[in-house]
Short mmCIF file of C-alpha atoms in Angstrom, two decimals:
data_model
loop_
_atom_site.label_atom_id
_atom_site.label_comp_id
_atom_site.label_asym_id
_atom_site.label_seq_id
_atom_site.Cartn_x
_atom_site.Cartn_y
_atom_site.Cartn_z
CA MET A 25 104.98 55.67 12.62
CA ALA A 26 108.45 56.28 11.14
CA ARG A 27 111.45 55.71 13.36
CA ARG A 28 113.19 58.94 14.34
CA VAL A 29 116.96 59.11 13.81
CA ALA A 30 119.27 61.78 15.20
CA VAL A 31 122.04 62.86 12.81
CA VAL A 32 124.89 64.66 14.59
CA GLY A 33 126.55 67.07 12.15
CA ALA A 34 125.73 68.42 8.68
CA GLY A 35 129.01 67.84 6.87
CA ILE A 36 129.33 65.34 4.03
CA SER A 37 128.47 62.43 6.33
CA GLY A 38 125.49 64.20 7.83
CA LEU A 39 124.03 65.22 4.48
CA VAL A 40 124.19 61.73 3.02
CA CYS A 41 122.79 60.24 6.24
CA ILE A 42 119.76 62.55 6.05
CA LYS A 43 119.20 61.57 2.43
CA VAL A 44 119.57 57.83 3.06
CA CYS A 45 117.26 58.00 6.09
CA LEU A 46 114.58 59.48 3.85
CA ASP A 47 115.21 56.73 1.28
CA GLU A 48 114.59 54.08 3.96
CA GLY A 49 111.43 55.70 5.31
CA LEU A 50 113.07 56.97 8.49
CA GLU A 51 112.58 60.44 9.97
CA PRO A 52 115.96 62.22 10.25
CA VAL A 53 116.54 65.12 12.63
CA CYS A 54 119.98 66.69 12.12
CA PHE A 55 121.77 68.87 14.67
CA GLU A 56 124.54 71.15 13.38
CA ARG A 57 126.62 73.39 15.69
CA SER A 58 127.43 75.98 13.02
CA ASP A 59 125.10 78.05 10.85
CA ASP A 60 125.83 76.22 7.58
CA ILE A 61 126.38 72.84 5.96
CA GLY A 62 129.73 71.50 4.75
CA GLY A 63 131.58 70.60 7.95
CA LEU A 64 135.29 70.22 7.19
CA TRP A 65 134.87 71.78 3.74
CA LYS A 66 133.40 75.06 5.01
CA PHE A 67 136.44 77.36 5.03
CA LYS A 68 136.83 79.76 7.97
CA GLU A 69 139.22 82.70 7.97
CA SER A 70 140.16 82.04 11.59
CA PRO A 71 140.33 78.70 13.40
CA GLU A 72 137.49 78.03 15.84
CA PRO A 73 138.05 75.60 18.75
CA GLY A 74 136.02 72.44 18.39
CA PHE A 75 135.60 72.87 14.64
CA SER A 76 137.70 71.49 11.80
CA GLY A 77 139.95 73.79 9.80
CA ILE A 78 141.27 73.80 6.24
CA TYR A 79 143.74 76.03 4.41
CA ARG A 80 142.83 78.52 1.72
CA SER A 81 144.49 76.68 -1.17
CA LEU A 82 143.22 73.18 -0.36
CA VAL A 83 142.39 71.04 -3.40
CA THR A 84 140.87 67.55 -3.26
CA ASN A 85 143.27 64.65 -3.74
CA THR A 86 140.57 62.34 -5.09
CA SER A 87 138.87 63.00 -8.43
CA LYS A 88 135.25 64.03 -8.89
CA GLU A 89 134.00 60.78 -10.47
CA MET A 90 135.52 58.66 -7.71
CA MET A 91 134.31 60.77 -4.80
CA CYS A 92 130.81 61.85 -5.84
CA PHE A 93 127.60 60.58 -4.28
CA SER A 94 126.43 57.44 -6.08
CA ASP A 95 123.14 58.85 -7.39
CA PHE A 96 124.24 62.44 -7.95
CA PRO A 97 127.16 62.88 -10.41
CA MET A 98 129.13 66.08 -10.20
CA PRO A 99 128.50 68.62 -12.98
CA ALA A 100 130.48 67.83 -16.13
CA ASP A 101 132.17 71.24 -16.16
CA TYR A 102 133.68 70.75 -12.68
CA PRO A 103 137.46 70.16 -12.78
CA ASN A 104 138.57 66.65 -11.96
CA TYR A 105 140.31 67.82 -8.77
CA MET A 106 138.45 70.67 -7.10
CA HIS A 107 139.24 73.60 -4.88
CA HIS A 108 137.45 73.27 -1.55
CA SER A 109 135.00 76.06 -2.45
CA GLN A 110 133.82 74.15 -5.52
CA LEU A 111 133.30 70.96 -3.55
CA LEU A 112 131.20 72.93 -1.06
CA ARG A 113 129.08 74.16 -3.99
CA TYR A 114 128.50 70.52 -4.95
CA PHE A 115 127.28 69.77 -1.42
CA ARG A 116 124.88 72.71 -1.69
CA LEU A 117 123.55 71.34 -5.00
CA TYR A 118 123.09 67.93 -3.37
CA ALA A 119 121.25 69.39 -0.36
CA GLU A 120 119.03 71.49 -2.61
CA HIS A 121 118.24 68.65 -5.05
CA PHE A 122 117.11 66.28 -2.29
CA ASP A 123 115.64 69.04 -0.07
CA LEU A 124 117.81 68.14 2.91
CA LYS A 125 118.19 71.46 4.75
CA ARG A 126 114.65 71.40 6.10
CA HIS A 127 115.74 68.50 8.31
CA ILE A 128 118.69 70.41 9.85
CA ASN A 129 118.61 72.35 13.13
CA PHE A 130 121.46 74.85 12.79
CA GLN A 131 123.39 76.37 15.70
CA THR A 132 122.33 73.45 17.85
CA THR A 133 124.90 71.46 19.83
CA VAL A 134 124.45 67.87 20.97
CA ARG A 135 125.31 67.81 24.67
CA SER A 136 124.87 64.09 25.39
CA VAL A 137 123.70 60.81 23.87
CA ARG A 138 122.76 58.09 26.35
CA GLN A 139 120.91 54.77 26.25
CA ARG A 140 117.39 54.86 27.67
CA PRO A 141 116.58 52.63 30.66
CA ASP A 142 114.65 50.24 28.37
CA PHE A 143 117.40 50.24 25.69
CA SER A 144 117.78 46.45 25.65
CA THR A 145 114.20 46.11 24.36
CA THR A 146 113.62 49.39 22.46
CA GLY A 147 117.12 50.38 21.29
CA GLN A 148 116.18 54.00 21.97
CA TRP A 149 118.38 56.93 22.99
CA ASP A 150 118.05 60.02 25.16
CA VAL A 151 119.62 62.97 23.33
CA VAL A 152 120.20 66.35 24.99
CA THR A 153 120.79 69.40 22.78
CA VAL A 154 121.46 73.11 23.36
CA ASN A 155 120.09 75.62 20.86
CA ARG A 156 121.45 79.01 19.79
CA ASP A 157 119.76 80.71 22.75
CA GLY A 158 121.39 78.37 25.26
CA GLU A 159 118.14 76.52 25.92
CA GLU A 160 118.43 72.80 26.62
CA ASP A 161 116.09 70.30 24.96
CA GLN A 162 115.63 66.59 25.53
CA HIS A 163 114.70 64.17 22.77
CA ILE A 164 114.03 60.46 22.33
CA PHE A 165 115.34 58.79 19.17
CA ASP A 166 115.17 55.29 17.75
CA GLY A 167 118.65 55.63 16.26
CA VAL A 168 121.71 57.90 16.24
CA LEU A 169 124.16 58.51 13.39
CA VAL A 170 127.33 60.29 14.52
CA CYS A 171 128.70 62.51 11.73
CA SER A 172 130.70 65.07 13.71
CA GLY A 173 134.07 64.24 12.11
CA GLN A 174 137.50 63.43 13.48
CA TYR A 175 139.56 66.52 12.57
CA THR A 176 138.48 68.90 15.32
CA HIS A 177 141.01 68.25 18.11
CA PRO A 178 144.61 68.76 16.90
CA VAL A 179 147.53 66.94 18.49
CA LEU A 180 150.43 69.31 19.25
CA PRO A 181 153.09 67.04 20.83
CA LEU A 182 155.43 69.72 22.20
CA GLY A 183 156.08 67.65 25.32
CA ASP A 184 157.85 65.04 23.17
CA PHE A 185 160.60 67.50 22.26
CA PRO A 186 163.05 68.63 24.98
CA GLY A 187 163.77 72.35 25.08
CA HIS A 188 160.55 73.43 23.36
CA GLU A 189 159.97 75.98 26.13
CA THR A 190 163.22 77.73 25.11
CA PHE A 191 162.20 78.12 21.47
CA THR A 192 162.15 81.80 20.51
CA GLY A 193 159.92 81.32 17.47
CA ARG A 194 156.31 80.22 17.25
CA CYS A 195 154.83 76.71 17.07
CA TYR A 196 151.64 76.05 15.10
CA HIS A 197 149.48 73.08 14.23
CA SER A 198 148.33 72.69 10.63
CA TRP A 199 144.77 73.06 11.97
CA GLU A 200 145.59 76.78 12.44
CA TYR A 201 147.27 77.20 9.05
CA LYS A 202 145.41 79.27 6.43
CA ASP A 203 148.08 80.49 4.02
CA ALA A 204 151.81 81.22 3.77
CA ASP A 205 151.63 85.02 4.22
CA ALA A 206 152.87 84.89 7.83
CA PHE A 207 155.97 82.91 6.78
CA ARG A 208 157.24 85.11 3.98
CA GLY A 209 161.02 85.56 4.22
CA LYS A 210 161.31 83.30 7.28
CA LYS A 211 162.98 79.98 8.06
CA VAL A 212 160.34 77.36 8.76
CA VAL A 213 160.31 73.70 9.78
CA VAL A 214 157.26 71.57 8.95
CA VAL A 215 156.98 68.39 11.05
CA GLY A 216 155.10 65.47 9.51
CA ILE A 217 154.73 64.26 5.94
CA GLY A 218 151.10 63.29 5.54
CA ASN A 219 148.96 64.94 2.88
CA SER A 220 148.57 68.11 4.94
CA GLY A 221 152.27 68.22 5.78
CA GLY A 222 153.19 67.94 2.11
CA ASP A 223 150.74 70.66 1.05
CA VAL A 224 151.76 73.07 3.82
CA ALA A 225 155.50 72.54 3.25
CA VAL A 226 155.20 73.11 -0.50
CA GLU A 227 153.12 76.27 -0.12
CA ILE A 228 155.37 77.79 2.55
CA SER A 229 158.49 76.96 0.52
CA ARG A 230 157.33 79.27 -2.27
CA SER A 231 157.61 82.38 -0.09
CA ALA A 232 159.80 81.50 2.92
CA GLU A 233 163.55 82.09 2.99
CA LYS A 234 164.07 78.37 3.67
CA THR A 235 161.70 75.52 4.42
CA PHE A 236 162.58 72.17 6.02
CA LEU A 237 160.30 69.12 6.07
CA SER A 238 160.99 66.77 8.98
CA THR A 239 159.79 63.18 8.77
CA ARG A 240 160.21 60.18 11.02
CA ASP A 241 159.62 57.44 8.48
CA GLY A 242 159.56 59.07 5.03
CA ALA A 243 156.77 58.50 2.50
CA TRP A 244 155.96 57.39 -1.01
CA VAL A 245 154.85 60.49 -2.91
CA VAL A 246 152.59 60.26 -5.95
CA GLY A 247 150.98 62.94 -8.10
CA ARG A 248 147.33 63.28 -9.04
CA MET A 249 148.02 62.52 -12.71
CA SER A 250 148.39 59.11 -14.29
CA THR A 251 149.15 58.07 -17.88
CA ASN A 252 148.04 60.64 -20.47
CA GLY A 253 147.28 63.08 -17.67
CA LEU A 254 144.20 61.21 -16.48
CA PRO A 255 143.20 61.18 -12.80
CA LEU A 256 145.38 58.67 -10.97
CA ASP A 257 142.63 57.16 -8.85
CA MET A 258 140.48 56.42 -11.92
CA THR A 259 143.24 54.32 -13.49
CA ALA A 260 144.60 52.76 -10.28
CA ILE A 261 141.43 51.87 -8.33
CA THR A 262 139.67 49.25 -10.45
CA ARG A 263 138.29 45.79 -9.84
CA LEU A 264 140.91 44.37 -12.21
CA THR A 265 143.86 45.88 -10.32
CA HIS A 266 142.29 44.72 -7.05
CA VAL A 267 142.09 41.13 -8.31
CA LEU A 268 145.64 41.24 -9.64
CA THR A 269 146.87 42.61 -6.31
CA LEU A 270 145.22 39.71 -4.50
CA LEU A 271 146.50 37.05 -6.92
CA LEU A 272 150.07 38.21 -7.50
CA PRO A 273 152.79 38.01 -4.84
CA LYS A 274 152.71 41.19 -2.78
CA ALA A 275 156.50 41.53 -3.01
CA LEU A 276 156.27 41.52 -6.81
CA VAL A 277 153.48 44.11 -6.91
CA ASN A 278 155.41 46.36 -4.53
CA TRP A 279 158.60 46.00 -6.58
CA VAL A 280 156.87 46.89 -9.86
CA ALA A 281 154.97 49.85 -8.37
CA GLN A 282 158.02 51.23 -6.52
CA ARG A 283 160.19 50.84 -9.61
CA ASP A 284 157.68 52.76 -11.72
CA LEU A 285 157.39 55.52 -9.12
CA ASN A 286 161.16 55.83 -8.70
CA HIS A 287 161.53 56.29 -12.46
CA LYS A 288 159.76 59.64 -12.03
CA TYR A 289 161.90 60.70 -9.07
CA ASP A 290 164.22 58.53 -7.03
CA HIS A 291 162.82 58.58 -3.50
CA ARG A 292 166.19 57.67 -2.03
CA LEU A 293 167.94 60.48 -3.87
CA TYR A 294 165.26 62.99 -2.86
CA GLY A 295 165.40 62.02 0.83
CA LEU A 296 161.82 60.72 0.75
CA MET A 297 162.52 56.98 0.91
CA PRO A 298 160.33 55.41 3.61
CA ARG A 299 160.97 52.31 5.69
CA HIS A 300 157.77 50.64 4.48
CA ARG A 301 156.85 49.27 1.08
CA LEU A 302 154.48 51.14 -1.21
CA LEU A 303 151.36 49.05 -0.55
CA ASP A 304 151.87 48.82 3.21
CA LYS A 305 150.61 52.32 4.05
CA ARG A 306 148.75 55.17 2.43
CA VAL A 307 150.79 57.28 0.04
CA VAL A 308 151.22 61.05 0.13
CA ILE A 309 149.43 62.70 -2.80
CA ASN A 310 151.31 65.80 -3.91
CA ASP A 311 152.12 67.10 -7.39
CA ASP A 312 154.74 69.68 -6.39
CA LEU A 313 156.75 68.33 -3.47
CA PRO A 314 159.52 66.66 -5.56
CA GLY A 315 159.84 69.78 -7.70
CA GLN A 316 160.35 72.01 -4.66
CA ILE A 317 163.07 69.63 -3.43
CA LEU A 318 164.67 69.73 -6.88
CA GLN A 319 164.74 73.54 -6.75
CA GLY A 320 166.24 73.58 -3.25
CA ALA A 321 163.26 75.51 -1.88
CA LEU A 322 162.36 72.53 0.32
CA VAL A 323 164.93 70.52 2.28
CA MET A 324 164.17 67.08 3.71
CA LYS A 325 165.24 66.42 7.31
CA SER A 326 165.12 63.45 9.66
CA ASN A 327 162.82 63.28 12.68
CA LEU A 328 162.83 66.27 15.02
CA GLN A 329 164.65 65.56 18.29
CA GLY A 330 164.45 68.80 20.25
CA PHE A 331 164.86 72.58 20.54
CA GLN A 332 167.83 74.71 21.60
CA GLY A 333 166.63 78.30 21.67
CA SER A 334 166.09 79.31 18.04
CA ALA A 335 167.81 76.14 16.78
CA LEU A 336 166.22 72.76 16.04
CA VAL A 337 168.09 69.49 16.54
CA PHE A 338 167.30 66.43 14.42
CA GLU A 339 167.83 62.73 15.10
CA ASP A 340 170.72 62.47 12.64
CA GLY A 341 172.63 65.05 14.71
CA THR A 342 172.18 67.97 12.33
CA VAL A 343 171.14 71.38 13.64
CA GLU A 344 169.27 74.16 11.84
CA GLU A 345 169.84 77.62 13.30
CA ASN A 346 167.62 80.71 13.46
CA ILE A 347 164.30 78.98 12.88
CA ASP A 348 161.34 81.37 13.02
CA ALA A 349 158.42 78.96 13.07
CA VAL A 350 157.54 75.27 13.35
CA VAL A 351 154.31 73.89 11.86
CA PHE A 352 153.26 70.53 13.31
CA CYS A 353 151.25 68.36 10.93
CA THR A 354 150.85 65.67 13.55
CA GLY A 355 147.24 64.61 13.26
CA TYR A 356 144.18 64.74 15.49
CA LYS A 357 142.58 63.07 18.47
CA THR A 358 139.21 61.46 17.85
CA ILE A 359 136.89 62.77 20.54
CA PHE A 360 133.12 62.41 20.81
CA SER A 361 132.47 64.27 24.03
CA PHE A 362 128.71 63.63 23.92
CA LEU A 363 129.15 59.83 23.86
CA PRO A 364 130.08 57.47 26.70
CA PRO A 365 133.76 56.44 26.31
CA SER A 366 132.79 52.80 25.76
CA LEU A 367 130.95 53.75 22.56
CA SER A 368 133.66 55.95 21.04
CA TRP A 369 135.44 53.20 19.16
CA GLY A 370 134.74 50.61 16.51
CA ARG A 371 134.68 50.97 12.76
CA LEU A 372 130.99 51.74 12.38
CA PHE A 373 128.92 49.95 15.00
CA PRO A 374 130.25 49.86 18.59
CA PRO A 375 130.38 46.09 19.27
CA SER A 376 129.34 46.40 22.93
CA LEU A 377 125.78 47.53 22.17
CA GLU A 378 122.88 45.09 22.65
CA CYS A 379 120.86 46.89 19.97
CA HIS A 380 122.85 48.31 17.07
CA THR A 381 120.96 51.57 16.72
CA LEU A 382 124.02 53.85 16.89
CA ALA A 383 126.70 54.17 14.21
CA ILE A 384 129.80 56.35 13.90
CA MET A 385 130.36 57.47 10.31
CA GLY A 386 133.74 57.73 8.61
CA LEU A 387 135.84 56.37 11.47
CA ILE A 388 137.89 54.38 8.99
CA GLN A 389 141.08 54.72 6.93
CA ALA A 390 141.53 53.34 3.41
CA LYS A 391 143.51 53.97 0.24
CA GLY A 392 140.63 55.60 -1.56
CA PRO A 393 138.09 58.44 -1.34
CA ILE A 394 136.17 58.68 1.91
CA MET A 395 132.82 59.88 0.51
CA PRO A 396 131.79 56.55 -1.10
CA ILE A 397 132.74 54.77 2.14
CA VAL A 398 130.59 57.09 4.24
CA GLU A 399 127.65 56.78 1.86
CA MET A 400 127.81 52.99 1.93
CA GLN A 401 128.13 53.03 5.73
CA ALA A 402 125.04 55.25 5.90
CA ARG A 403 123.05 52.94 3.62
CA TRP A 404 124.01 49.95 5.77
CA ALA A 405 123.46 51.66 9.14
CA THR A 406 120.00 52.97 8.24
CA ARG A 407 118.90 49.51 7.13
CA VAL A 408 120.18 48.04 10.40
CA ILE A 409 118.25 50.69 12.38
CA ALA A 410 115.16 50.01 10.26
CA GLY A 411 115.48 46.28 11.01
CA LEU A 412 116.13 45.33 7.38
CA CYS A 413 119.72 44.16 7.95
CA HIS A 414 121.17 42.30 10.93
CA LEU A 415 124.67 42.24 12.40
CA PRO A 416 126.61 39.22 13.66
CA PRO A 417 127.06 38.57 17.41
CA GLN A 418 129.42 40.75 19.44
CA GLU A 419 132.04 37.99 19.63
CA THR A 420 132.21 37.76 15.83
CA MET A 421 132.53 41.55 15.42
CA LEU A 422 135.32 41.74 18.00
CA SER A 423 137.10 38.78 16.42
CA VAL A 424 137.09 40.42 12.97
CA ILE A 425 138.36 43.74 14.34
CA GLU A 426 141.11 42.02 16.33
CA SER A 427 142.16 39.90 13.36
CA ASP A 428 142.45 42.96 11.13
CA ARG A 429 144.27 44.88 13.84
CA ARG A 430 146.91 42.17 14.21
CA ARG A 431 147.44 41.99 10.47
CA ASN A 432 147.75 45.77 10.15
CA MET A 433 150.17 46.05 13.09
CA LYS A 434 152.93 45.04 10.68
CA SER A 435 152.51 48.44 9.00
CA TYR A 436 150.96 50.58 11.77
CA SER A 437 152.58 50.50 15.19
CA CYS A 438 149.63 52.26 16.87
CA PRO A 439 146.95 49.64 17.75
CA LYS A 440 144.08 52.13 17.31
CA GLN A 441 145.29 53.14 13.86
CA ALA A 442 145.86 49.53 12.89
CA ALA A 443 142.26 48.66 13.83
CA LEU A 444 140.88 51.38 11.53
CA GLN A 445 142.71 50.29 8.36
CA VAL A 446 140.63 48.58 5.66
CA THR A 447 141.19 47.57 2.05
CA TYR A 448 139.14 50.03 0.00
CA ILE A 449 137.44 47.75 -2.56
CA SER A 450 137.10 44.76 -0.21
CA TYR A 451 135.44 46.92 2.46
CA LEU A 452 132.97 48.55 0.07
CA ASP A 453 132.11 45.22 -1.55
CA PHE A 454 131.56 43.69 1.90
CA ILE A 455 129.05 46.41 2.84
CA ALA A 456 127.44 46.16 -0.61
CA ASP A 457 126.91 42.43 -0.01
CA GLU A 458 125.29 43.16 3.36
CA ILE A 459 122.91 45.64 1.75
CA GLY A 460 122.33 43.59 -1.40
CA VAL A 461 123.68 46.12 -3.92
CA ARG A 462 126.95 44.55 -5.05
CA PRO A 463 126.90 44.13 -8.85
CA SER A 464 127.24 40.54 -10.04
CA ILE A 465 129.96 40.41 -12.68
CA PHE A 466 128.65 37.06 -14.00
CA ARG A 467 125.06 38.29 -14.39
CA LEU A 468 126.20 41.52 -16.00
CA LEU A 469 128.33 39.51 -18.43
CA LEU A 470 125.24 37.64 -19.60
CA ARG A 471 122.87 40.60 -19.61
CA ASP A 472 125.00 43.63 -20.44
CA PRO A 473 128.53 42.82 -21.73
CA VAL A 474 129.23 46.47 -22.54
CA LEU A 475 128.51 47.52 -18.96
CA VAL A 476 130.45 44.65 -17.39
CA LEU A 477 133.63 45.80 -19.13
CA LYS A 478 133.17 49.26 -17.63
CA VAL A 479 132.47 47.83 -14.18
CA PHE A 480 135.31 45.31 -14.07
CA LEU A 481 138.02 46.98 -16.15
CA GLY A 482 137.08 50.63 -15.58
CA PRO A 483 137.31 52.86 -12.52
CA TYR A 484 135.63 51.72 -9.32
CA THR A 485 133.11 54.55 -9.28
CA PRO A 486 130.24 54.72 -6.74
CA TYR A 487 127.54 54.41 -9.44
CA GLN A 488 128.16 50.64 -9.44
CA PHE A 489 126.24 50.33 -6.20
CA ARG A 490 123.08 51.83 -7.70
CA LEU A 491 122.69 49.28 -10.49
CA THR A 492 120.66 46.80 -8.48
CA GLY A 493 119.07 46.11 -5.11
CA PRO A 494 117.71 48.57 -2.52
CA GLY A 495 118.18 52.18 -3.57
CA ARG A 496 118.55 51.27 -7.25
CA TRP A 497 118.93 54.38 -9.44
CA ALA A 498 117.72 54.29 -13.05
CA GLY A 499 120.53 56.62 -14.12
CA ALA A 500 123.38 54.47 -12.77
CA ARG A 501 124.13 52.62 -16.03
CA GLN A 502 124.26 55.82 -18.05
CA ALA A 503 126.44 57.49 -15.40
CA ILE A 504 128.97 54.66 -15.72
CA LEU A 505 128.95 54.71 -19.52
CA THR A 506 129.51 58.49 -19.62
CA GLN A 507 131.97 58.89 -16.72
CA TRP A 508 135.00 59.41 -19.00
CA GLU A 509 133.05 62.08 -20.91
CA ARG A 510 132.68 64.05 -17.67
CA VAL A 511 136.42 63.60 -17.05
CA ALA A 512 137.21 65.06 -20.48
CA HIS A 513 134.64 67.88 -20.41
CA PRO A 514 136.55 70.49 -18.33
CA PHE A 515 139.58 70.16 -20.64
CA LYS A 516 137.58 71.26 -23.70
CA THR A 517 138.16 74.97 -23.34
CA ARG A 518 139.67 75.63 -26.80
CA VAL A 519 139.57 74.13 -30.25
CA VAL A 520 142.71 72.05 -30.69
CA TYR A 521 144.34 72.13 -34.13
CA GLU A 522 144.43 68.70 -35.75
CA PRO A 523 146.96 68.56 -38.65
CA GLU A 524 145.59 67.04 -41.83
CA THR A 525 147.32 64.06 -43.38
CA ARG A 526 146.70 62.22 -46.62
CA LEU A 527 147.20 58.91 -44.87
CA CYS A 528 144.47 59.49 -42.32
CA GLY A 529 142.00 57.27 -44.21
CA LEU A 530 144.55 54.53 -44.69
CA CYS A 531 145.54 54.63 -41.03
CA SER A 532 142.01 54.48 -39.64
CA PRO A 533 141.31 51.66 -37.17
CA TRP A 534 138.90 49.97 -39.59
CA MET A 535 141.44 50.02 -42.42
CA LEU A 536 144.21 48.71 -40.18
CA THR A 537 141.92 45.91 -38.99
CA LEU A 538 141.05 44.91 -42.57
CA VAL A 539 144.66 44.97 -43.68
CA GLY A 540 145.80 43.03 -40.61
CA GLY A 541 143.08 40.44 -41.08
CA ALA A 542 143.96 40.03 -44.77
CA LEU A 543 147.62 39.52 -43.93
CA ILE A 544 146.80 36.86 -41.33
CA MET A 545 144.48 35.03 -43.74
CA THR A 546 147.16 35.13 -46.45
CA MET A 547 149.77 33.73 -44.07
CA LEU A 548 147.46 30.92 -42.97
CA PHE A 549 146.59 30.09 -46.60
CA LYS A 550 150.28 29.91 -47.54
CA TYR A 551 150.99 27.80 -44.47
CA PHE A 552 148.36 25.16 -45.30
CA GLU A 553 149.31 25.26 -48.99
CA LEU A 554 152.88 24.45 -48.03
CA LEU A 555 151.69 21.55 -45.86
CA ASP A 556 149.70 20.09 -48.74
CA LYS A 557 152.69 20.18 -51.10
CA ASN A 558 155.33 18.95 -48.67
CA PRO A 559 154.10 17.81 -45.24
CA SER A 560 157.61 16.84 -44.12
CA CYS A 561 158.94 20.38 -44.36
CA ILE A 562 157.24 21.26 -41.08
CA ARG A 563 158.86 19.31 -38.27
CA ALA A 564 157.86 19.09 -34.68
CA PRO A 565 160.42 20.50 -32.26
#
């Protein structure tokens, strides 16, 4: 009899967990509070308490080839960076292709998840749910995968700012923000410079009278485009760059990367310069923020200190008068109200459990797309629940988490945040080793030298983890070999004029190679001829 696994939530994590459960011969039962799939990426016109919220103009900041599911490439005609509605369509295609929706109970809320009395021997869970009619049901499951997200409880830290009760304008959290219509012609302060803060500040600055962006530490800001207009993550996140980053002195890598970035726009001049080095924290991905500063539509400010009626006071002593609204982009609290507090932490598996039959998906932070991380976590967790993979003792797990936390405290002052930071490629490769799906560069070099160049030198796309081992996909090799074709496809919307030239044949790569080879052979021939005639004319230094 197949082991039954409860999947809490039908967003991106929930969908991939259902699919992976089926792959491993488990029986998934998904509970979703809303009436649809998509989770965070399902746009709602009005914010709903307890649910995540996104703004109307939201576009992904990771490209389609880097963020897709490993055995389901995105359609070639999709743009490389998608509007949220298009990404939701991809999730629908995924759910339809693998027939996932029949495993989802919509409008059903998970009330509690508790260990059964015989948990130490069975690893089973008592799960209480409430359906759309308010009826309570009790279930027994062999495993639980928590996929309810971490962007549902916004942090609005008004108590940290003296005088906020005297403010005559309105304070928002970015969780409430949908578009800039309400801010047209007004003076607005945006607090916080993460990815959401950058997006919201830029959009408001296009219609507001004046927009200020307040930041405590500053940030390194990069655009989505790399050399030749290619997606940045596809050129930056590779196995080669990862190896170089590990081998070269970190100070040197930071200096080179910061120098290159400052050539585009000087972060010190633009008021963006952070206290940390580029590789120490995640960057802000925004194509338009420097341009809005250049135009004067967006003004950088230091950390907010307090309120004085309609005026805002900043830490550098400056005051901005007649402010109409403040938008706080100050993050979220991670709350799993249905879990005991002792289980609501840990990167994937709560270390305190005797039987590791519960996992919390996506509770991690890395400099890379989250979808491949969640998929790999799901593949690992389902194999642990199925008894096919085993975890180290609790002491070892706690030791690793504590070691990483101490190392990350140099960049992240908050201990909880520091514990969640991982190195993107190292973390995925670690999980891949545990599952048995990490590609062997040496074996590929002997068997498939064309593919190994794509795997090692090319983008670190998720297809790599379907080449071998459990869950192997026959289409993985072809997906890797054609990934740049799918990148180029959405650009091909018109015939581009190519000017004719009489020298085109002479300048072809083959002709240049032949000519270059002939020149080298001629030089070598002359060199040895000279040696034969007069050996003493060539002296050692």
